[in-house]
PDB file of C-alpha atoms in Angstrom:
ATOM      1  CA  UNK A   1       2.994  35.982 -13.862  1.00 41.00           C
ATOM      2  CA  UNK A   2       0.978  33.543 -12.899  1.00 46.00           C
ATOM      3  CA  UNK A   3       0.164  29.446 -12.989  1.00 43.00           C
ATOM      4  CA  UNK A   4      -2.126  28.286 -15.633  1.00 48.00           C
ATOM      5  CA  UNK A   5      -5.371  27.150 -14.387  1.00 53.00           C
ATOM      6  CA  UNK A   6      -4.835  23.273 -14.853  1.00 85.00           C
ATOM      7  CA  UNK A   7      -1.893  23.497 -12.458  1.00 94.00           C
ATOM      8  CA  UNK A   8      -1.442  21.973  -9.439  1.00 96.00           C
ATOM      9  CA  UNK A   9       1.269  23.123  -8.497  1.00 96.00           C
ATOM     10  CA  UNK A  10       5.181  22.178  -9.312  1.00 96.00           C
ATOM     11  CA  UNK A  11       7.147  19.584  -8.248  1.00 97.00           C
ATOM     12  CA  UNK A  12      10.882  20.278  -8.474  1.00 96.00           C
ATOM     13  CA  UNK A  13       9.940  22.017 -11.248  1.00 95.00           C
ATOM     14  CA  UNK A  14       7.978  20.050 -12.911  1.00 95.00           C
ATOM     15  CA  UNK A  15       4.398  20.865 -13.544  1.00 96.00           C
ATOM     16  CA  UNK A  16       1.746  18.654 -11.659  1.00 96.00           C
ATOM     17  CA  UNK A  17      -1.656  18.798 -13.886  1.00 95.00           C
ATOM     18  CA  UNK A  18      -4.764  20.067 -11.543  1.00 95.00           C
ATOM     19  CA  UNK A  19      -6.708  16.725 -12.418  1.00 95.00           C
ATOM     20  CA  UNK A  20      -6.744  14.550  -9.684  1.00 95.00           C
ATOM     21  CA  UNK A  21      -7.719  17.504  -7.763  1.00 96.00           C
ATOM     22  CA  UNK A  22     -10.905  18.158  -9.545  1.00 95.00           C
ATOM     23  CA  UNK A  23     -11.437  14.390  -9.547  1.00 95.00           C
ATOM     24  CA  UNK A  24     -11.282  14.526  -5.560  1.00 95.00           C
ATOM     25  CA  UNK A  25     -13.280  17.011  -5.055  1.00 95.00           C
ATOM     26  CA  UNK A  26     -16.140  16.090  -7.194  1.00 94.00           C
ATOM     27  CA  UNK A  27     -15.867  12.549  -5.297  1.00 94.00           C
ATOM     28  CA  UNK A  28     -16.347  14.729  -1.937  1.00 92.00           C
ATOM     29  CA  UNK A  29     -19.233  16.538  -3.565  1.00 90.00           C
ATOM     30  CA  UNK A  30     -21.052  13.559  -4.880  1.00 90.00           C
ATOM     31  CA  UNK A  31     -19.897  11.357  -1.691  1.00 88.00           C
ATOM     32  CA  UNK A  32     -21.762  10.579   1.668  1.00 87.00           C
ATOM     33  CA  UNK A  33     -20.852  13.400   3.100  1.00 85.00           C
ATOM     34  CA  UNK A  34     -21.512  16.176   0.896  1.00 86.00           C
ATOM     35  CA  UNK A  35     -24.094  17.778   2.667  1.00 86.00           C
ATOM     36  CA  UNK A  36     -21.566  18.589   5.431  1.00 86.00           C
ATOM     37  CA  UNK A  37     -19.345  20.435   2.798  1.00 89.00           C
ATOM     38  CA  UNK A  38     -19.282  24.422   2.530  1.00 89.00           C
ATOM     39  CA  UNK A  39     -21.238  25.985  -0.249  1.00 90.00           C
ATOM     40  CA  UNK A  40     -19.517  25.831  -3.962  1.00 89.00           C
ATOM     41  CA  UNK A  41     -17.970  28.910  -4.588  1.00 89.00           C
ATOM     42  CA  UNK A  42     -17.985  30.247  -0.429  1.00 92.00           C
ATOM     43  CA  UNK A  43     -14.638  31.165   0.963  1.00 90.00           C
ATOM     44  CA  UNK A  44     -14.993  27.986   3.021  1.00 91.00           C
ATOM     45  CA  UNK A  45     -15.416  25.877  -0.057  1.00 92.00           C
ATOM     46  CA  UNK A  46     -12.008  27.704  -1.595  1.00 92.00           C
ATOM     47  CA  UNK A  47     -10.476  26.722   1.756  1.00 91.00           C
ATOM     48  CA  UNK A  48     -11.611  22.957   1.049  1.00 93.00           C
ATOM     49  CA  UNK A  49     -10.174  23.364  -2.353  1.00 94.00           C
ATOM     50  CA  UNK A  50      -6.669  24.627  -0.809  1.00 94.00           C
ATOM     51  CA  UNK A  51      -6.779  21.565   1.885  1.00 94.00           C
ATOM     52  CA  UNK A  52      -7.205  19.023  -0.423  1.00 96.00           C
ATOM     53  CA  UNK A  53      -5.001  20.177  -2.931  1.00 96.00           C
ATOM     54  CA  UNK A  54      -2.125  20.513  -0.415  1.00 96.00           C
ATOM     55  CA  UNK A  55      -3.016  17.046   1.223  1.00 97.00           C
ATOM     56  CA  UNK A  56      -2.486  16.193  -3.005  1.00 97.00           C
ATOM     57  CA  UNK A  57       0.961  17.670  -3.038  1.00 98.00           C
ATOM     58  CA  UNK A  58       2.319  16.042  -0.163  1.00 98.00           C
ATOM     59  CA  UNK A  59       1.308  12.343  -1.445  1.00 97.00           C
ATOM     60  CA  UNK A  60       3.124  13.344  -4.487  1.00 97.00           C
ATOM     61  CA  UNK A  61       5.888  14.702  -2.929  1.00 98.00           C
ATOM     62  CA  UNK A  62       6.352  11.752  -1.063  1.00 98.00           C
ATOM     63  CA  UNK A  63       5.766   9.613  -3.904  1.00 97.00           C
ATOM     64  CA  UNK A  64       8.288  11.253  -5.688  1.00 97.00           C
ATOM     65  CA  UNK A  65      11.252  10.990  -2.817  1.00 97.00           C
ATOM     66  CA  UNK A  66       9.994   7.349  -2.033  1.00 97.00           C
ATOM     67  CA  UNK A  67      10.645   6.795  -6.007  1.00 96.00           C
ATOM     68  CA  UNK A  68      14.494   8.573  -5.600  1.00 97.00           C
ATOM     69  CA  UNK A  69      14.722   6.394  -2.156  1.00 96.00           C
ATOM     70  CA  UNK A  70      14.032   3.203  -3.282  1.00 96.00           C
ATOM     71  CA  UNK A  71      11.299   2.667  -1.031  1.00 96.00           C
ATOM     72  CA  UNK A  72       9.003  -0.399  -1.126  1.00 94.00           C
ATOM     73  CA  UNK A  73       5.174   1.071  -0.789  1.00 93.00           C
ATOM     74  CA  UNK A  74       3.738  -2.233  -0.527  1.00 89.00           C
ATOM     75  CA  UNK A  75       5.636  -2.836   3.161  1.00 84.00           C
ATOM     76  CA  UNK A  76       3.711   0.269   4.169  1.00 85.00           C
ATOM     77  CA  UNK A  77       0.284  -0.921   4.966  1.00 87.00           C
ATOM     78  CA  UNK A  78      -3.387   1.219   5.888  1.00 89.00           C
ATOM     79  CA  UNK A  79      -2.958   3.148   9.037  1.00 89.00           C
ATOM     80  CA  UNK A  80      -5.514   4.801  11.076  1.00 91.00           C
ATOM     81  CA  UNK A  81      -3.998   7.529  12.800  1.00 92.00           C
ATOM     82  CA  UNK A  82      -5.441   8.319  16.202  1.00 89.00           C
ATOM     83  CA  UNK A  83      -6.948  11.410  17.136  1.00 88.00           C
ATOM     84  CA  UNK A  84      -3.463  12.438  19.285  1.00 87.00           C
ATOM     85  CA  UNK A  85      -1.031  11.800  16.708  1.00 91.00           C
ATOM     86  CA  UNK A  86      -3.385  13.211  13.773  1.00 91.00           C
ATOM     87  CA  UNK A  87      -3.628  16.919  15.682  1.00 89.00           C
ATOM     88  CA  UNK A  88       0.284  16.379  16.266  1.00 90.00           C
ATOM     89  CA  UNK A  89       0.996  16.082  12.264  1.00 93.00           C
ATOM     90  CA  UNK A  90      -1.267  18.292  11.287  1.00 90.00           C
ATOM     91  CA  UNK A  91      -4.472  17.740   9.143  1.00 90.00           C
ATOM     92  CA  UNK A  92      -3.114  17.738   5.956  1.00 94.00           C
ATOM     93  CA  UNK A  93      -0.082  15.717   6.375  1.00 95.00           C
ATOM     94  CA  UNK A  94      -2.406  13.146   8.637  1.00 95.00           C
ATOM     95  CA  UNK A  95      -4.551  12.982   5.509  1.00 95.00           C
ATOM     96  CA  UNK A  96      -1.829  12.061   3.223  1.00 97.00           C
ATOM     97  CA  UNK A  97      -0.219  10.164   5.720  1.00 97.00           C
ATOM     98  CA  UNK A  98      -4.176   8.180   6.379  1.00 95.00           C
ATOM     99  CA  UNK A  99      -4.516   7.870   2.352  1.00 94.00           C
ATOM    100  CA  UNK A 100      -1.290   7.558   0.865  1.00 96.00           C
ATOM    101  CA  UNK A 101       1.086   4.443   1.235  1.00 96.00           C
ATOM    102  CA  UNK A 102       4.338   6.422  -0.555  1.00 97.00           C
ATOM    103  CA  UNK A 103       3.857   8.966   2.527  1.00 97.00           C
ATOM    104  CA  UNK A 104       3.891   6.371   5.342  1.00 97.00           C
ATOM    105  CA  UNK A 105       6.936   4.764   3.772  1.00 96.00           C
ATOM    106  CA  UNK A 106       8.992   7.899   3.607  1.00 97.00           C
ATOM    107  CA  UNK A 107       7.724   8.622   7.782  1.00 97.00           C
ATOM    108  CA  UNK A 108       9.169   4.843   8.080  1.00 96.00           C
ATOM    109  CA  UNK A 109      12.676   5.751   6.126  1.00 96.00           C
ATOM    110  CA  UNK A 110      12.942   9.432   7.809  1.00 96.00           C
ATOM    111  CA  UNK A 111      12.098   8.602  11.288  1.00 96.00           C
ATOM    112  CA  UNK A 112      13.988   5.512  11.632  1.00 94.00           C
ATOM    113  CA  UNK A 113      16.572   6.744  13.730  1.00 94.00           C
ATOM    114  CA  UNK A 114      14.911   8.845  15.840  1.00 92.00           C
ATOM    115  CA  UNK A 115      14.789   7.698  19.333  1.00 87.00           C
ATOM    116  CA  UNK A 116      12.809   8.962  22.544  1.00 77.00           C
ATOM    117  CA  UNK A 117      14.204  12.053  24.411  1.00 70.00           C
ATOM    118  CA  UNK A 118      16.398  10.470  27.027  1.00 67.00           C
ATOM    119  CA  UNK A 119      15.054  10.698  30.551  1.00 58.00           C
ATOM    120  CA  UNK A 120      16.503  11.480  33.696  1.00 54.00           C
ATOM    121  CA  UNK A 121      15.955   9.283  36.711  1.00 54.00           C
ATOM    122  CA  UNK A 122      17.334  11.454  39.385  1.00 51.00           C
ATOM    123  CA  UNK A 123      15.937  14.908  37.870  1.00 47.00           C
ATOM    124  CA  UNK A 124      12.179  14.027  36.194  1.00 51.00           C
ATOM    125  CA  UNK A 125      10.974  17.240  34.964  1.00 56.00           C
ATOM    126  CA  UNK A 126       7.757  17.920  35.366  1.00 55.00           C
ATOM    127  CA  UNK A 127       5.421  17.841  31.921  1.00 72.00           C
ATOM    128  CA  UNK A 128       2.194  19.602  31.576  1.00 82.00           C
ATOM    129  CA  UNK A 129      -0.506  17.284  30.073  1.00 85.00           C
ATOM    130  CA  UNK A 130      -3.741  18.734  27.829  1.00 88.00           C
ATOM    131  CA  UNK A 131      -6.564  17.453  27.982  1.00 89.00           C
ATOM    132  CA  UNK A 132      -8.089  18.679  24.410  1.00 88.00           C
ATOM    133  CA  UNK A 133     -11.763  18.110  23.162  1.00 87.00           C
ATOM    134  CA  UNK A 134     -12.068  17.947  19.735  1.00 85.00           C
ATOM    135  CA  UNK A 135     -15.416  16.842  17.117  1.00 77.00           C
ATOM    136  CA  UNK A 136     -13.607  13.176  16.425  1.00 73.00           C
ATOM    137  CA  UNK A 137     -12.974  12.940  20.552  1.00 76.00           C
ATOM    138  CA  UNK A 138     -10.711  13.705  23.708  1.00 84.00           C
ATOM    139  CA  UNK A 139      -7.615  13.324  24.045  1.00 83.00           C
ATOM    140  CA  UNK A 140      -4.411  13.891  26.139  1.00 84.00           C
ATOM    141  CA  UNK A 141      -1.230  15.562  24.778  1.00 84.00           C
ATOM    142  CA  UNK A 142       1.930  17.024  25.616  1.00 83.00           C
ATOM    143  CA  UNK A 143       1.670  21.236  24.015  1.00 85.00           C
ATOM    144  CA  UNK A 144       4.971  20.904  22.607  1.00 82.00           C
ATOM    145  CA  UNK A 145       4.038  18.267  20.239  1.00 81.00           C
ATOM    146  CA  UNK A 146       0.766  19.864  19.274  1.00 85.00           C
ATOM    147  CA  UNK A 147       0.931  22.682  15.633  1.00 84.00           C
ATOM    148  CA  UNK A 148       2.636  25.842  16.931  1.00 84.00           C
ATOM    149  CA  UNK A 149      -0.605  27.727  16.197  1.00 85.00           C
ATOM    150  CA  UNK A 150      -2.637  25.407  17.884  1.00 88.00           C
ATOM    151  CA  UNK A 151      -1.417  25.253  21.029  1.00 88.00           C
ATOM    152  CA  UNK A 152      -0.812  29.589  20.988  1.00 90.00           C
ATOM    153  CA  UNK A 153      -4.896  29.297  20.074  1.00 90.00           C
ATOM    154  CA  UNK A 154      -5.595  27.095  23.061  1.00 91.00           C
ATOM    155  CA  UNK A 155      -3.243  29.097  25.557  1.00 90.00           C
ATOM    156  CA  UNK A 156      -5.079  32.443  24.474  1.00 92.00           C
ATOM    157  CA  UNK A 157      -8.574  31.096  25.098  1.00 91.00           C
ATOM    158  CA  UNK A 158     -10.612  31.112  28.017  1.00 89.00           C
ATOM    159  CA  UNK A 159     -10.690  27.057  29.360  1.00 86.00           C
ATOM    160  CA  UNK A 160     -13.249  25.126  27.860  1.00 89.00           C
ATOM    161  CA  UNK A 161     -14.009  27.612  24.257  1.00 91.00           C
ATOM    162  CA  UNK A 162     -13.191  26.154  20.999  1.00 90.00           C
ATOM    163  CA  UNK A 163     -10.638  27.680  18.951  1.00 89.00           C
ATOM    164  CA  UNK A 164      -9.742  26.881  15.083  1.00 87.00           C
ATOM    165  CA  UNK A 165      -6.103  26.840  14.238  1.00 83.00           C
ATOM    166  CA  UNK A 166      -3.567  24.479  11.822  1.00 73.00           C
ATOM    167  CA  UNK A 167      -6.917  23.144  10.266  1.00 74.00           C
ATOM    168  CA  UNK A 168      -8.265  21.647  14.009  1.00 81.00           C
ATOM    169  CA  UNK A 169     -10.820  22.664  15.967  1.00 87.00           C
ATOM    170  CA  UNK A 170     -10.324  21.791  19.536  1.00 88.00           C
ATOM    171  CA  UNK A 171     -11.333  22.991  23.204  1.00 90.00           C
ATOM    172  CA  UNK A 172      -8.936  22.899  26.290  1.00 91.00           C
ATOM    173  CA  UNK A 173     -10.622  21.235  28.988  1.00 89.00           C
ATOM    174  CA  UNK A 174      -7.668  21.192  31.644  1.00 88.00           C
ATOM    175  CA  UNK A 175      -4.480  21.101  31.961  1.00 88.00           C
ATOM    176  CA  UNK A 176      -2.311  18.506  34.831  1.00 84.00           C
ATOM    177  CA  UNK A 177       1.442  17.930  35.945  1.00 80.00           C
ATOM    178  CA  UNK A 178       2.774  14.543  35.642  1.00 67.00           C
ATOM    179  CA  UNK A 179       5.871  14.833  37.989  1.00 58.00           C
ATOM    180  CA  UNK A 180       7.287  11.455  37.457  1.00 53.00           C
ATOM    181  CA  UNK A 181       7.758   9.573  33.770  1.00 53.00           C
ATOM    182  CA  UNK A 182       5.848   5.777  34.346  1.00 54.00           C
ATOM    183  CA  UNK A 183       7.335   2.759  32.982  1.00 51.00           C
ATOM    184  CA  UNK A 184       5.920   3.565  29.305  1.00 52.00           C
ATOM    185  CA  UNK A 185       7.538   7.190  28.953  1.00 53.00           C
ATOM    186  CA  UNK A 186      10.269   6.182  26.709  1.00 52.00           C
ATOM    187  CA  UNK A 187       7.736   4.742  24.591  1.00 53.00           C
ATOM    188  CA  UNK A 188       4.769   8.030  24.754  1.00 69.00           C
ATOM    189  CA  UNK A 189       7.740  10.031  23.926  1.00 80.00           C
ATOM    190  CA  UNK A 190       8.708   7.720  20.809  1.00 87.00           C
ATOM    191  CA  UNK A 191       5.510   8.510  18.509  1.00 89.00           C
ATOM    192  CA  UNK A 192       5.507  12.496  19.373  1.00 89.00           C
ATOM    193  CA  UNK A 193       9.549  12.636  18.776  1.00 90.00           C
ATOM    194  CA  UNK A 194       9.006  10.270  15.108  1.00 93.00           C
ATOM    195  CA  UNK A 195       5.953  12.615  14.308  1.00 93.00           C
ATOM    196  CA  UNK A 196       8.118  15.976  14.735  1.00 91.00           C
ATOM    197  CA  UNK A 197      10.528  15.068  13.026  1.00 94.00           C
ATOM    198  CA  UNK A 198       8.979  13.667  10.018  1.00 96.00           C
ATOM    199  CA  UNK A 199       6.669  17.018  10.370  1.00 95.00           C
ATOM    200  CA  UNK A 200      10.167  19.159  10.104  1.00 94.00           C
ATOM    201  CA  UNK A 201      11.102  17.066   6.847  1.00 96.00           C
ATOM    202  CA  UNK A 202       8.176  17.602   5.352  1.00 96.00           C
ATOM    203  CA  UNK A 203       7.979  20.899   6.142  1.00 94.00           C
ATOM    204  CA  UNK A 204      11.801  21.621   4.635  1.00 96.00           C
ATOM    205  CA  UNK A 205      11.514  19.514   1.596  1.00 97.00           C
ATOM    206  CA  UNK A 206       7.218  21.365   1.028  1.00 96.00           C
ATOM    207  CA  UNK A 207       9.497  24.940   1.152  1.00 94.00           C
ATOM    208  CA  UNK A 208      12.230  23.576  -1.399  1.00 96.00           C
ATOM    209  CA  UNK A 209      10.723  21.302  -3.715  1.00 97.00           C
ATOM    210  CA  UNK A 210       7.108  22.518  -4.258  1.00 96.00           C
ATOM    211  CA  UNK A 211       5.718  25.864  -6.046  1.00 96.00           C
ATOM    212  CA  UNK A 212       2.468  26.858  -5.475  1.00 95.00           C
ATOM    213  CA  UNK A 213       0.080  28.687  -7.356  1.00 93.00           C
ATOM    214  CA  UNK A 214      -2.420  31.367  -6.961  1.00 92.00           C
ATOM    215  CA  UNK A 215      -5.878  29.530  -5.273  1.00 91.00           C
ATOM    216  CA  UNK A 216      -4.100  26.802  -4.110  1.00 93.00           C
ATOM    217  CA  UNK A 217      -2.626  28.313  -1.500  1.00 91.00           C
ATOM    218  CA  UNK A 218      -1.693  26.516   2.220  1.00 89.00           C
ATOM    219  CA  UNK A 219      -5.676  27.191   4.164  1.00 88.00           C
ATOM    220  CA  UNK A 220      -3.301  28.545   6.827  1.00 83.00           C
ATOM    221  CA  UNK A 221      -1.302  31.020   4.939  1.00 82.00           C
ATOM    222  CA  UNK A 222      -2.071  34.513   6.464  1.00 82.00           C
ATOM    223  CA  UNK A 223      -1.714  35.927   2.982  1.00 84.00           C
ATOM    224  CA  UNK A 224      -4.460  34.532   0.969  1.00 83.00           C
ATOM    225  CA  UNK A 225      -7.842  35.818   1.592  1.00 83.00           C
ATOM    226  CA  UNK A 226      -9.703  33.296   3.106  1.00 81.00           C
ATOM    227  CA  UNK A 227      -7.783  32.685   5.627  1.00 76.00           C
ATOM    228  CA  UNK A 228      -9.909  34.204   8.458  1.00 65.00           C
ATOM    229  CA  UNK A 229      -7.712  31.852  11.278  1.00 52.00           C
ATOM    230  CA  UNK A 230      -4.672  34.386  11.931  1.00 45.00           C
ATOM    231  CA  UNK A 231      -3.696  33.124  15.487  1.00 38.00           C
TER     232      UNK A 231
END
């Protein structure tokens, strides 16, 4: 059996109606950028579809729990993610997170007892440090906080070739040991920490609360038929 075609998806059950999705997507074809988007009807233009309706069900996921958490939206202002801590979430849930005040207010009320991995004085641990080209930029990042898939990608790859994995493409450049944490470690450490664990949330409440439907399947999702990405 499957989903009618004006679905979105479910919510907890409850049916989610496919038209802000069709809205958003004819705003992407019509917009600025449209000559950068995949032909209609491609398998790269099915992917888009799947992206942006997944960024759409995490905003209204997070809508929804900010309802249930009493959350005030308003405290939540515009953020511009930088390029570090938007490969660390994850395109879609950067996009949400980039577009969607209800989403930033639920990272606020989820992460706001995480604290930074202690560190030790007398036993610093050594931590490998990327250096990662991407389209938007370089950056430098930690592998453990980067998408499973991307960082498996990158470690696969010859230095230097771009790979395509968790919806980034990115290049590693080289790779360094930083043997002793500097005065700011607690607070590098702070961000990546907030952004797993928000990340893990998401990703628990996505499996439990939402029900997708055929086409609008995660772009990552080995089992649908565009996805041509299987790292």
């Amino acid at each position: 059996m499957t989903a009618g075609p004006a679905l979105l998806g479910l919510l907890d059950g409850r049916p989610l109606p496919r038209t802000e999705l069709d809205r958003r997507l004819a705003a992407l074809r019509t917009g600025p950028r449209s000559s950068a988007l995949p032909a209609p009807g491609s398998p790269e233009d099915r992917q888009l579809t799947r992206w942006v309706a997944q960024v759409l069900l995490t905003e209204a996921l997070c809508t929804a729990e900010a309802r249930v958490r009493r959350l005030d939206c308003a405290a939540a202002p515009p953020v511009r993610l930088d390029q570090r801590a938007a490969v660390e979430m994850g395109s879609i849930t950067a996009a949400a997170f980039e577009g969607c005040a209800a989403v930033r207010a639920v990272f606020a009320a989820v992460t706001a007892h995480v604290t930074a991995p202690p560190l030790d004085p007398h036993r610093p641990a050594p931590a490998t440090v990327w250096e990662l080209a991407t389209a938007d930029g370089d950056f430098e990042a930690d592998p453990e906080t980067l998408p499973v898939a991307l960082a498996a990608a990158l470690r696969a790859a010859p230095p230097g070739r771009r790979v395509t994995a968790a919806g980034w493409t990115a290049a590693l450049v080289s790779t360094r040991t930083r043997a002793v944490p500097g005065p700011d470690a607690a607070l590098d450490l702070l961000g990546p920490a907030r952004r797993l664990a928000f990340v893990r949330w998401l990703d628990h409440a996505r499996a439990h609360r939402l029900t997708l439907v055929p086409g609008l399947e995660h772009p990552g999702d080995p089992s649908q038929p565009d996805n041509h990405h299987r790292h």
